[in-house]
């Protein structure tokens, strides 16, 4: 239960053809692990979720972040466990507003050897989010910060295998807004047409471990504009343009067209 996209990740529920990059590289959505836990409502509008799950596999971490360390349940190693918790508050006095946060903490070493050494790869990930829906307006913002323990040992293993330096710290945030303009054109329509804008800032190597150089190509800004059209709520047609800026090297921009549906 991390972030805004992971649990509700089908195409009609987010702007653009791609999920926010922050919720792919910093929060590795789509992210699922085997575990057990509790969820419920503490007070009206105040909900919680907490799980114990198998930890990530640090042998698959790369300079692009922890995403490749997901195990997804299939033959998952569970020598190391992790704990995840989330709280959200949606006050009745402010319809359409939801604010919350989540945290993930667990060892990712899985009792493995990294070039003959054990790694104390305590992996921490924290995020806070806000969502506001008012009439045709939808606004979301999210910030996330992560820390990976013993990143020098992991980086020695990772660089030897060609997957780059593992950041001991990483971070990312984004804000986006969209507005359904169709009711102003066709007042009685049940269809949906929303232009949107998203800004993202992230760095998977916000801090490199001692003895390793930072990779400035992982320090990114992304500007995105696009349109979501829903002829019915379960079907969406999307178009968007993304402009990538990084501190080193050149990242190509992209233009995307897509059709998505749920059933």
C-alpha positions as MATLAB code, in Angstrom:
seq = 'XXXXXXXXXXXXXXXXXXXXXXXXXXXXXXXXXXXXXXXXXXXXXXXXXXXXXXXXXXXXXXXXXXXXXXXXXXXXXXXXXXXXXXXXXXXXXXXXXXXXXXXXXXXXXXXXXXXXXXXXXXXXXXXXXXXXXXXXXXXXXXXXXXXXXXXXXXXXXXXXXXXXXXXXXXXXXXXXXXXXXXXXXXXXXXXXXXXXXXXXXXXXXXXXXXXXXXXXXXXXXXXXXXXXXXXXXXXXXXXXXXXXXXXXXXXXXXXXXXXXXXX';
ca = [
       0.000    0.000    0.000;
       2.552    2.580   -1.138;
       1.783    5.793   -3.007;
      -1.210    6.865   -5.066;
      -0.925    4.539   -8.068;
       0.182    1.111   -6.855;
      -3.134   -0.235   -5.557;
      -5.228    1.492   -8.260;
      -2.970    1.186  -11.287;
      -5.364    0.488  -14.178;
      -5.309    2.932  -17.143;
      -8.576    4.836  -16.424;
      -7.323    5.847  -12.970;
      -4.201    7.872  -13.794;
      -3.257   10.614  -16.220;
      -1.058    9.794  -19.212;
      -0.063    6.550  -20.857;
       2.715    5.870  -18.343;
       2.417    5.921  -14.581;
       4.406    8.728  -12.938;
       8.105    7.895  -13.198;
       8.510    8.643   -9.469;
       5.970    5.859   -8.845;
       8.012    3.487  -10.988;
      11.620    4.096   -9.949;
      11.378    5.496   -6.411;
       8.164    3.669   -5.437;
       8.492    0.547   -7.604;
       4.892    0.276   -8.812;
       3.366   -2.048   -9.766;
       4.630   -3.680   -6.569;
       3.245   -6.792   -4.895;
       4.782   -9.191   -2.390;
       3.585  -12.207   -0.394;
       2.536  -11.463    3.166;
      -0.227  -10.979    5.700;
      -1.602   -8.017    7.581;
      -4.448   -5.950    8.905;
      -6.511   -3.051    7.637;
      -9.392   -1.069    9.025;
     -10.827    2.284   10.087;
      -9.670    3.887   13.330;
     -11.983    6.901   13.190;
     -14.510    8.131   10.611;
     -12.425    8.814    7.509;
      -9.137    7.623    9.065;
      -8.021    4.277    7.620;
      -4.925    2.168    8.114;
      -3.228   -0.767    6.382;
      -0.229   -2.745    7.674;
       1.503   -5.866    6.354;
       4.461   -8.138    6.970;
       5.871   -9.275    3.611;
       8.969  -10.871    2.151;
      11.738   -8.297    1.682;
      13.216   -7.107   -1.577;
      16.202   -8.808   -3.219;
      19.131   -6.372   -3.170;
      21.082   -8.444   -5.704;
      18.740   -7.031   -8.340;
      19.045   -3.359   -7.340;
      20.454   -1.111  -10.072;
      21.433    2.515  -10.538;
      17.819    3.065  -11.641;
      16.636    2.248   -8.118;
      15.163   -0.628   -6.134;
      12.459   -1.545   -8.674;
      14.237   -4.665   -9.961;
      14.433   -5.965   -6.399;
      10.712   -6.764   -6.387;
      10.069  -10.487   -6.030;
       6.355  -10.611   -6.925;
       5.723  -13.832   -4.999;
       7.034  -16.358   -7.510;
       9.783  -18.305   -5.728;
      10.339  -15.245   -3.511;
      13.196  -15.413   -1.032;
      11.999  -14.614    2.485;
      15.136  -14.940    4.596;
      14.570  -11.225    5.233;
      11.136   -9.777    5.936;
       9.791   -6.260    5.571;
       7.067   -4.198    7.174;
       4.794   -1.734    5.432;
       2.168    0.565    6.865;
      -0.141    3.249    5.540;
      -2.628    5.775    6.903;
      -5.099    7.942    4.958;
      -7.500   10.600    6.125;
     -10.509   11.713    4.082;
     -12.462   14.161    6.290;
     -16.212   14.419    5.811;
     -15.915   18.188    6.188;
     -13.748   18.376    3.045;
     -15.317   16.158    0.363;
     -12.836   15.050   -2.281;
      -9.760   15.615   -0.078;
      -7.514   12.724    0.947;
      -4.162   13.071    2.699;
      -1.907   10.285    3.890;
       1.416    8.559    3.919;
       3.112    5.185    3.998;
       6.385    3.585    5.061;
       8.308    0.448    4.082;
      11.214   -0.935    6.146;
      13.001   -4.240    5.667;
      16.328   -5.968    5.045;
      16.939   -6.755    1.372;
      20.082   -8.855    1.814;
      18.153  -12.152    1.968;
      21.148  -13.792    3.706;
      23.075  -13.792    0.418;
      26.736  -13.133   -0.323;
      27.754  -10.076   -2.342;
      31.252  -10.762   -3.667;
      31.798  -12.980   -0.629;
      30.385  -10.470    1.871;
      27.105  -10.293    3.748;
      25.271   -6.994    3.296;
      23.212   -5.208    5.922;
      20.924   -3.885    3.203;
      18.223   -2.281    5.342;
      15.902   -0.657    2.818;
      13.638    2.185    3.882;
      11.046    4.007    1.811;
       8.725    6.764    2.997;
       6.109    8.768    1.141;
       3.389   11.347    1.759;
       0.560   12.239   -0.600;
      -2.377   14.556   -1.109;
      -5.314   14.203   -3.490;
      -8.068   16.753   -4.091;
     -11.063   16.271   -6.366;
     -13.450   19.199   -6.752;
     -16.100   19.114   -9.444;
     -14.075   18.647  -12.649;
     -10.696   19.354  -11.048;
      -8.278   16.597   -9.994;
      -5.038   17.479   -8.211;
      -2.450   15.088   -6.793;
       0.961   15.522   -5.262;
       3.348   12.972   -3.757;
       6.833   13.011   -2.293;
       9.008   10.002   -1.492;
      12.399    9.439    0.133;
      14.393    6.218    0.384;
      17.547    4.917    2.043;
      19.519    1.736    1.273;
      21.940    0.421    3.887;
      25.426   -0.888    3.073;
      25.158    0.625   -0.411;
      28.942    0.385   -0.895;
      28.867   -3.424   -0.633;
      25.863   -3.548   -2.961;
      27.556   -1.171   -5.416;
      30.698   -3.317   -5.554;
      28.514   -6.251   -6.558;
      26.324   -4.206   -8.893;
      29.120   -2.430  -10.775;
      30.909   -5.764  -11.266;
      27.719   -7.008  -12.937;
      27.265   -3.888  -15.068;
      24.168   -2.463  -13.368;
      25.779    0.661  -11.934;
      26.127    2.335   -8.560;
      23.417    1.781   -5.930;
      22.398    5.034   -4.301;
      22.439    5.070   -0.520;
      19.674    7.687   -0.745;
      17.020    8.404   -3.344;
      14.084   10.750   -3.617;
      11.325   11.864   -5.942;
       8.227   14.032   -5.988;
       5.582   15.084   -8.455;
       2.510   17.258   -8.761;
      -0.201   16.981  -11.373;
      -3.520   18.591  -12.190;
      -6.253   17.835  -14.698;
      -9.657   19.339  -15.414;
     -12.702   17.844  -17.123;
     -13.669   20.489  -19.682;
     -16.428   18.534  -21.446;
     -19.339   19.620  -19.182;
     -18.643   23.208  -20.249;
     -19.035   22.182  -23.901;
     -21.780   19.537  -23.569;
     -23.598   20.254  -20.283;
     -25.551   16.976  -20.176;
     -22.713   14.649  -21.194;
     -21.571   11.689  -19.136;
     -18.294   11.524  -21.052;
     -14.979   12.909  -19.781;
     -12.263   14.979  -21.463;
      -9.452   16.292  -19.280;
      -6.235   18.035  -20.299;
      -3.557   17.609  -17.634;
      -0.066   18.697  -16.630;
       2.458   16.796  -14.499;
       5.865   17.843  -13.163;
       8.306   15.293  -11.693;
      11.675   15.643   -9.986;
      13.692   12.607   -8.918;
      17.159   11.170   -8.348;
      17.795    7.460   -7.765;
      21.347    8.285   -6.634;
      20.663   11.305   -4.466;
      23.685   10.194   -2.423;
      26.352    7.807   -3.682;
      28.159    5.537   -1.198;
      31.717    6.409   -0.169;
      34.211    5.537   -2.890;
      31.692    5.654   -5.743;
      30.897    8.485   -8.135;
      27.408    9.854   -8.603;
      25.671    9.219  -11.936;
      24.140   12.596  -12.810;
      22.031   11.067  -15.585;
      19.776    9.687  -12.827;
      18.952   13.225  -11.642;
      15.804   13.949  -13.679;
      13.132   16.554  -14.279;
      10.099   15.570  -16.348;
       7.479   17.925  -17.780;
       4.364   16.243  -19.151;
       1.196   17.495  -20.832;
      -1.623   15.428  -22.263;
      -5.281   14.575  -22.553;
      -7.492   11.792  -21.188;
     -10.801   11.039  -22.912;
     -13.328    8.573  -21.456;
     -16.372    7.786  -23.629;
     -17.501    5.620  -20.697;
     -15.852    5.345  -17.250;
     -14.218    1.966  -18.010;
     -12.537    3.032  -21.276;
      -9.890    5.705  -21.774;
      -8.075    7.100  -24.821;
      -4.887    8.976  -23.986;
      -2.319   11.225  -25.631;
       0.645   12.849  -23.914;
       4.059   14.410  -24.462;
       6.945   14.127  -21.980;
      10.033   16.344  -21.875;
      12.978   14.820  -19.984;
      15.828   16.894  -18.557;
      18.776   15.289  -16.773;
      21.930   16.750  -15.235;
      24.236   14.729  -17.482;
      23.702   13.336  -20.967;
      20.602   13.666  -23.107;
      17.305   11.872  -22.545;
      14.912   11.670  -25.522;
      11.465   13.173  -25.199;
       8.474   11.019  -26.127;
       4.944   11.277  -27.472;
       2.475    8.557  -26.518;
      -0.946    7.436  -27.720;
      -2.868    4.724  -25.923;
      -6.168    2.956  -25.346;
      -6.949    1.406  -21.964;
      -9.882   -0.347  -20.365;
     -10.948   -2.313  -17.300;
     -13.624   -5.002  -17.083;
];
